[in-house]
Coordinates of C-alpha atoms and ligand atoms in Angstrom, one line a residue:
X1 CA 68.2 91.4 111.8
X2 CA 70.6 94.1 113.1
X3 CA 74.1 93.2 112.0
X4 CA 77.4 94.6 113.3
X5 CA 80.6 94.2 111.4
X6 CA 83.8 94.9 113.3
X7 CA 86.8 96.3 111.6
X8 CA 87.7 99.2 109.2
X9 CA 89.4 97.7 106.2
X10 CA 88.6 96.7 102.7
X11 CA 87.6 93.2 103.9
X12 CA 85.0 94.7 106.2
X13 CA 83.6 97.0 103.5
X14 CA 83.3 93.9 101.3
X15 CA 81.6 92.0 104.1
X16 CA 79.1 94.8 104.6
X17 CA 78.5 95.0 100.8
X18 CA 77.7 91.3 100.7
X19 CA 75.6 91.3 103.9
X20 CA 73.6 94.3 102.7
X21 CA 72.3 92.0 99.9
X22 CA 70.8 89.6 102.4
X23 CA 67.1 89.9 102.8
X24 CA 67.6 88.9 106.5
X25 CA 69.7 92.0 107.2
X26 CA 67.6 95.0 108.1
X27 CA 70.1 97.3 109.7
X28 CA 73.9 97.4 109.3
X29 CA 76.5 98.9 111.6
X30 CA 80.3 99.0 111.3
X31 CA 82.8 99.6 114.2
X32 CA 84.7 101.7 113.6
X33 CA 84.3 101.5 109.8
X34 CA 85.7 103.8 107.1
X35 CA 84.6 106.3 104.5
X36 CA 83.1 103.5 102.4
X37 CA 81.2 101.7 105.1
X38 CA 79.8 105.0 106.2
X39 CA 77.9 105.1 102.9
X40 CA 76.2 101.7 103.3
X41 CA 75.9 101.3 107.1
X42 CA 76.1 103.3 110.3
X43 CA 79.6 103.7 111.5
X44 CA 80.1 103.3 115.3
X45 CA 83.0 105.1 116.8
X46 CA 84.5 102.2 118.8
X47 CA 87.9 100.7 118.1
X48 CA 87.8 97.1 117.0
X49 CA 90.0 96.1 119.9
X50 CA 87.8 97.7 122.6
X51 CA 86.0 94.5 123.4
X52 CA 84.2 95.8 126.5
X53 CA 82.8 98.9 124.8
X54 CA 81.8 96.9 121.7
X55 CA 79.9 94.4 124.0
X56 CA 78.1 97.0 125.8
X57 CA 77.2 98.8 122.6
X58 CA 75.9 95.6 121.0
X59 CA 73.8 94.8 124.1
X60 CA 72.4 98.3 124.3
X61 CA 71.5 98.3 120.6
X62 CA 70.2 94.7 120.6
X63 CA 72.5 93.6 117.8
X64 CA 71.3 90.2 116.5
X65 CA 74.5 89.1 114.9
X66 CA 78.1 90.3 114.9
X67 CA 80.7 89.5 112.3
X68 CA 84.4 90.0 113.2
X69 CA 86.7 91.0 110.4
X70 CA 90.3 91.4 111.8
X71 CA 92.4 89.1 113.9
X72 CA 93.1 91.3 116.9
X73 CA 89.7 91.3 118.5
X74 CA 89.6 87.5 118.0
X75 CA 93.0 87.1 119.7
X76 CA 91.8 89.4 122.5
X77 CA 88.8 87.2 123.1
X78 CA 85.8 89.1 121.6
X79 CA 83.9 85.9 120.8
X80 CA 84.3 84.5 124.3
X81 CA 83.2 87.8 125.7
X82 CA 80.1 88.1 123.4
X83 CA 79.1 84.5 123.9
X84 CA 79.1 84.9 127.7
X85 CA 76.3 87.5 127.4
X86 CA 74.6 85.5 124.7
X87 CA 75.3 87.8 121.8
X88 CA 75.5 85.7 118.6
X89 CA 78.8 86.3 116.8
X90 CA 80.8 85.0 113.9
X91 CA 84.5 84.3 114.6
X92 CA 86.8 82.0 116.5
X93 CA 87.3 81.9 120.3
X94 CA 90.5 83.0 121.9
X95 CA 91.8 79.4 122.2
X96 CA 91.4 78.8 118.4
X97 CA 92.8 82.3 117.6
X98 CA 96.2 81.0 118.9
X99 CA 96.6 79.5 115.4
X100 CA 97.2 83.0 114.1
X101 CA 98.3 84.7 117.3
X102 CA 101.4 82.5 117.8
X103 CA 103.6 81.1 115.0
X104 CA 105.3 79.0 117.7
X105 CA 102.0 77.5 118.8
X106 CA 100.9 76.6 115.2
X107 CA 104.4 75.2 114.2
X108 CA 104.3 73.0 117.3
X109 CA 100.8 71.8 116.4
X110 CA 101.9 71.0 112.8
X111 CA 105.0 69.2 114.0
X112 CA 103.1 67.2 116.7
X113 CA 100.5 66.0 114.2
X114 CA 102.8 65.5 111.3
X115 CA 101.0 67.9 109.1
X116 CA 103.3 69.0 106.1
X117 CA 105.1 72.2 106.9
X118 CA 108.7 73.5 106.5
X119 CA 111.2 72.0 109.0
X120 CA 111.8 74.5 111.8
X121 CA 113.5 75.3 115.1
X122 CA 112.0 77.5 117.8
X123 CA 114.0 80.0 119.9
X124 CA 113.3 82.2 122.8
X125 CA 116.9 83.2 123.3
X126 CA 118.6 85.7 121.0
X127 CA 122.0 84.2 121.7
X128 CA 120.9 80.7 120.8
X129 CA 119.1 81.8 117.7
X130 CA 122.3 83.6 116.6
X131 CA 124.4 80.5 117.3
X132 CA 122.0 78.4 115.2
X133 CA 122.2 80.6 112.1
X134 CA 126.1 80.2 112.1
X135 CA 125.6 76.6 111.0
X136 CA 122.3 76.9 109.1
X137 CA 121.7 76.4 105.4
X138 CA 120.4 79.4 103.4
X139 CA 118.0 80.7 102.4
X140 CA 115.9 80.4 105.5
X141 CA 112.9 82.1 107.0
X142 CA 112.7 83.9 110.3
X143 CA 109.2 84.5 111.7
X144 CA 108.4 86.5 114.8
X145 CA 106.0 84.6 117.0
X146 CA 103.2 87.1 117.5
X147 CA 100.9 89.3 115.4
X148 CA 102.9 91.7 113.3
X149 CA 100.5 93.0 110.5
X150 CA 102.5 91.2 107.8
X151 CA 105.9 92.6 109.0
X152 CA 106.9 89.5 111.1
X153 CA 108.4 87.3 108.3
X154 CA 111.9 87.8 106.9
X155 CA 113.3 85.7 104.1
X156 CA 117.1 85.6 104.6
X157 CA 119.5 84.8 101.8
X158 CA 122.6 84.7 104.0
X159 CA 124.0 84.9 107.5
X160 CA 124.2 88.7 107.5
X161 CA 120.5 89.1 106.6
X162 CA 119.6 86.5 109.2
X163 CA 121.7 88.2 111.9
X164 CA 120.1 91.6 111.1
X165 CA 116.5 90.1 111.2
X166 CA 117.2 88.4 114.6
X167 CA 118.7 91.6 115.9
X168 CA 115.6 93.6 114.8
X169 CA 113.1 91.2 116.1
X170 CA 114.7 89.8 119.3
X171 CA 117.3 92.4 120.4
X172 CA 115.8 95.8 119.2
X173 CA 112.3 94.4 119.6
X174 CA 110.9 96.4 116.6
X175 CA 107.8 94.3 116.8
X176 CA 107.5 94.5 120.6
X177 CA 106.6 91.4 122.5
X178 CA 105.7 89.6 119.2
X179 CA 109.4 89.1 118.8
X180 CA 110.1 87.3 122.1
X181 CA 110.3 84.0 120.3
X182 CA 111.1 83.2 116.7
X183 CA 110.5 80.3 114.4
X184 CA 113.5 79.7 112.0
X185 CA 112.4 77.5 109.2
X186 CA 113.7 76.1 105.9
X187 CA 112.7 78.2 102.9
X188 CA 110.5 76.3 100.5
X189 CA 110.4 77.3 96.9
X190 CA 107.0 77.3 95.2
X191 CA 103.7 79.1 94.7
X192 CA 101.5 80.3 97.5
X193 CA 97.7 79.8 97.6
X194 CA 95.2 81.3 100.0
X195 CA 93.0 78.3 100.9
X196 CA 90.1 79.4 103.1
X197 CA 87.1 77.6 104.5
X198 CA 84.4 77.9 107.1
X199 CA 84.7 75.5 110.0
X200 CA 81.9 75.0 112.5
X201 CA 83.9 72.7 114.8
X202 CA 83.1 69.6 112.7
X203 CA 82.5 70.5 109.1
X204 CA 85.0 72.3 106.9
X205 CA 83.4 74.0 103.9
X206 CA 86.1 75.3 101.5
X207 CA 85.8 78.7 99.7
X208 CA 87.0 79.1 96.2
X209 CA 90.8 79.3 96.0
X210 CA 92.5 82.6 95.7
X211 CA 96.0 84.2 95.5
X212 CA 97.3 87.5 96.7
X213 CA 100.3 89.7 95.9
X214 CA 102.1 90.4 99.2
X215 CA 105.0 92.4 97.8
X216 CA 104.9 96.1 97.3
X217 CA 106.3 96.3 93.8
X218 CA 105.8 94.8 90.4
X219 CA 107.2 91.4 89.8
X220 CA 106.6 90.5 93.4
X221 CA 109.6 92.6 94.5
X222 CA 110.1 95.0 97.4
X223 CA 108.8 94.9 100.9
X224 CA 106.1 92.7 102.3
X225 CA 102.7 94.5 102.7
X226 CA 99.2 93.5 103.9
X227 CA 98.4 92.7 100.2
X228 CA 98.6 94.7 97.0
X229 CA 96.1 92.7 95.0
X230 CA 94.3 89.4 94.7
X231 CA 92.3 87.2 92.4
X232 CA 90.1 84.2 92.4
X233 CA 89.8 81.4 91.2
X234 CA 93.3 79.9 90.7
X235 CA 92.8 77.9 87.4
X236 CA 95.3 75.2 88.0
X237 CA 94.2 74.5 91.6
X238 CA 91.6 72.0 90.5
X239 CA 89.5 69.3 92.3
X240 CA 92.4 66.9 92.4
X241 CA 94.4 69.6 94.2
X242 CA 91.6 70.3 96.6
X243 CA 91.4 66.7 97.5
X244 CA 95.1 66.5 98.0
X245 CA 94.9 69.4 100.4
X246 CA 91.9 67.9 102.1
X247 CA 93.7 64.6 102.8
X248 CA 97.1 65.8 103.6
X249 CA 96.3 69.0 105.6
X250 CA 92.6 69.7 106.4
X251 CA 91.7 66.2 107.7
X252 CA 94.7 65.8 110.0
X253 CA 94.3 69.4 111.2
X254 CA 90.7 68.8 112.2
X255 CA 91.8 65.7 114.2
X256 CA 94.6 67.7 115.8
X257 CA 92.2 70.5 116.8
X258 CA 89.9 67.9 118.3
X259 CA 92.7 66.1 120.2
X260 CA 93.9 69.5 121.6
X261 CA 90.4 70.4 122.7
X262 CA 90.2 73.4 120.4
X263 CA 86.7 74.2 119.2
X264 CA 87.2 76.1 116.0
X265 CA 84.1 77.9 114.7
X266 CA 84.9 80.6 112.2
X267 CA 87.0 81.2 109.1
X268 CA 90.2 79.1 108.7
X269 CA 92.8 80.6 106.3
X270 CA 95.5 78.1 105.4
X271 CA 98.4 79.8 103.7
X272 CA 99.6 77.0 101.5
X273 CA 102.9 76.7 99.7
X274 CA 102.9 74.3 96.8
X275 CA 106.4 72.9 96.4
X276 CA 107.4 70.0 94.0
X277 CA 103.7 69.1 93.6
X278 CA 103.0 68.8 97.4
X279 CA 101.1 71.3 99.6
X280 CA 102.7 72.6 102.8
X281 CA 101.3 74.8 105.5
X282 CA 103.1 78.2 105.6
X283 CA 100.8 79.8 108.1
X284 CA 97.3 79.9 109.6
X285 CA 95.0 82.8 109.9
X286 CA 91.7 82.8 111.7
X287 CA 89.8 85.4 109.5
X288 CA 89.2 86.2 105.9
X289 CA 92.3 87.2 104.0
X290 CA 92.5 90.9 103.0
X291 CA 92.4 91.5 99.9
X292 CA 91.4 87.9 99.2
X293 CA 88.0 88.5 100.8
X294 CA 87.2 91.3 98.4
X295 CA 87.4 89.0 95.4
X296 CA 85.8 86.0 97.1
X297 CA 82.8 87.9 98.4
X298 CA 82.4 89.5 94.9
X299 CA 82.2 86.0 93.4
X300 CA 80.0 84.4 96.1
X301 CA 76.4 84.1 94.9
X302 CA 75.0 82.6 98.1
X303 CA 73.5 84.7 100.8
X304 CA 76.4 85.2 103.3
X305 CA 74.4 85.9 106.4
X306 CA 72.8 82.4 106.9
X307 CA 76.2 80.8 106.1
X308 CA 77.9 82.8 108.9
X309 CA 75.0 81.9 111.2
X310 CA 75.3 78.2 110.3
X311 CA 79.0 78.4 111.3
X312 CA 78.2 79.7 114.7
X313 CA 75.4 77.2 115.2
X314 CA 77.4 74.2 114.0
X315 CA 75.0 73.7 111.0
X316 CA 77.5 74.0 108.2
X317 CA 76.6 70.5 106.9
X318 CA 73.4 72.0 105.7
X319 CA 75.1 74.7 103.6
X320 CA 76.2 74.7 100.0
X321 CA 78.1 77.6 98.5
X322 CA 77.3 78.9 95.0
X323 CA 80.0 80.8 93.1
X324 CA 80.0 82.9 90.0
X325 CA 82.3 81.1 87.5
X326 CA 83.7 84.4 86.3
X327 CA 87.1 85.4 87.7
X328 CA 87.5 88.4 89.9
X329 CA 90.5 90.6 90.4
X330 CA 91.3 93.2 93.0
X331 CA 93.8 96.0 92.6
X332 CA 94.8 97.7 95.9
X333 CA 95.5 101.5 95.6
X334 CA 97.8 102.7 98.4
X335 CA 99.3 105.9 99.8
X336 CA 102.8 106.6 98.2
X337 CA 105.4 105.3 100.6
X338 CA 103.4 102.4 102.0
X339 CA 104.3 100.0 103.6
X340 CA 106.8 102.5 105.1
X341 CA 105.9 106.1 106.1
X342 CA 103.3 108.0 104.0
X343 CA 101.2 111.1 104.1
X344 CA 97.4 110.9 104.6
X345 CA 94.5 113.4 104.5
X346 CA 94.3 113.8 100.7
X347 CA 91.0 114.2 99.0
X348 CA 90.3 111.2 96.6
X349 CA 89.0 112.4 93.2
X350 CA 87.2 110.5 90.6
X351 CA 85.2 108.1 92.7
X352 CA 82.0 109.2 91.1
X353 CA 83.4 108.2 87.7
X354 CA 83.3 104.5 88.6
X355 CA 80.1 102.9 87.7
X356 CA 79.7 100.2 90.2
X357 CA 77.4 97.2 89.6
X358 CA 77.6 93.5 89.1
X359 CA 81.0 93.6 87.4
X360 CA 82.8 96.4 89.3
X361 CA 83.0 97.3 93.0
X362 CA 85.0 99.8 95.0
X363 CA 85.8 98.7 98.6
X364 CA 87.3 101.4 100.8
X365 CA 90.1 100.6 103.3
X366 CA 92.1 103.6 104.7
X367 CA 89.5 106.3 103.9
X368 CA 87.4 108.7 105.9
X369 CA 84.3 110.6 104.9
X370 CA 84.5 114.3 105.9
X371 CA 81.9 116.9 104.7
X372 CA 81.0 114.7 101.8
X373 CA 84.6 114.4 100.7
X374 CA 86.5 111.1 100.9
X375 CA 90.0 111.5 102.3
X376 CA 92.9 109.1 102.5
X377 CA 93.5 107.9 106.0
X378 CA 95.8 104.8 105.8
X379 CA 98.4 102.9 103.8
X380 CA 96.0 100.7 101.9
X381 CA 93.3 103.1 100.7
X382 CA 91.0 101.6 98.1
X383 CA 90.3 98.2 96.6
X384 CA 89.1 98.2 93.0
X385 CA 87.4 94.8 92.2
X386 CA 86.3 93.7 88.8
X387 CA 84.7 90.5 87.4
X388 CA 84.6 89.4 83.7
X389 CA 84.4 86.2 81.6
X390 CA 88.2 86.0 81.5
X391 CA 91.1 87.1 83.7
X392 CA 92.4 89.3 80.9
X393 CA 89.1 91.2 80.7
X394 CA 88.7 91.4 84.5
X395 CA 92.2 92.8 84.9
X396 CA 91.6 95.3 82.1
X397 CA 88.4 96.5 83.7
X398 CA 89.9 96.9 87.1
X399 CA 92.8 99.0 85.8
X400 CA 90.4 101.1 83.7
X401 CA 88.7 102.1 87.0
X402 CA 92.0 102.6 88.8
X403 CA 93.1 105.0 86.1
X404 CA 90.0 107.2 86.8
X405 CA 90.8 107.7 90.5
X406 CA 93.5 110.1 91.8
X407 CA 95.1 111.6 94.8
X408 CA 98.6 113.0 95.4
X409 CA 101.2 110.2 95.5
X410 CA 98.8 107.4 94.8
X411 CA 100.5 104.1 94.1
X412 CA 99.4 100.7 92.9
X413 CA 101.0 97.7 91.3
X414 CA 100.6 97.5 87.6
X415 CA 100.8 93.7 87.3
X416 CA 98.2 92.2 89.5
X417 CA 97.2 88.8 88.2
X418 CA 100.3 88.2 86.2
X419 CA 100.6 84.6 87.4
X420 CA 97.2 83.7 86.0
X421 CA 97.5 85.9 82.9
X422 CA 101.1 85.4 81.7
X423 CA 100.6 87.7 78.7
X424 CA 99.9 90.6 81.0
X425 CA 102.5 93.3 80.5
X426 CA 103.2 95.6 83.5
X427 CA 101.4 98.9 82.8
X428 CA 104.2 101.2 83.8
Ligands
LIG13 N1 96.4 88.7 102.3 C1 97.0 88.0 103.4 C2 96.3 88.1 104.7 O1 95.2 88.5 104.8 O2 96.9 87.6 105.7

């Protein structure tokens, strides 16, 4: 089969790495890809949001199956567009993508169907939102409605912070039209879990649980990022927890989707917040988490390609996923300055020192291959993933590899996995 992966991040490199192991996949393509995907597939120079061009290219090259990595093409309707011309594709349609595209839409759905989530108010008027925070209880969370690449959520400790967030989002419009509406919700204290599963319209098949580190600095401090590291499994999130989430969240959500006429075939990412022993929905995404995908795909033993096909053919009830019991950890190496401004174009040295195999993988994100050199080309640059019998060993192995890779101003967190490995000392 000729398989096309859409996207250019670490998640897409990990998808390709996994798909390459499938005996069903004969040729692999990635649009637009990065310096890592170029080494295992043919990169196609079409942006992931250019739906028409992608469709024509896929038709022309007789692509048998397309896998969509990021949310934007899904929100723009790539699946609807491919399906119209009978191109098989993995991902949700535009209607289902609203779960991620609009925080207002998903909050209203959660409220309507009494699915546990933080209490919230929705505003499309800056003046009314400002009036509301004058009498609100703090801390609270302000979320811009639309897509914002991880920059749309602000936790506000007091009125001053809330006023500044509202001004940025609704008045100055720093996120563009994504800030036309906001959700203002109660801040829930607790631990976050990335709970993902395949959904084929009827059957939900959960993946192993994972957690990511969204903050830029050690100790989960600093600005929000796309993700500075991740690991799987989450040892305390056991079968009893899974069934609690199934009963309180997944089952009512599936009913809600059915009642609303939303056919969801793809990957459902439920951002859970566990507060006082109960799970709440923080957010929905409609694609694999990044960098959670990197550790999950590294632990997945089943052939991914037939699983993705089963999702798009509503045959998920026939599928069983097999996981490696060993924990996996991913450390994200970024350009110094990220998530704010940073320099790119540096040559990455030391990549050949890493001996990749069944216990270590290197997934590229913001890189480009030029004249046999790998150069930095984005904020999140590389994902170093390691697997071992214990978290302690996996973390050790990942950081050993990280220490062999250099470029000017490289930055990474030194404490990835500290929640599952409390003895871990920050490596600064
Ligand atoms: N790691 C969080 C996300 O992918 O949205």
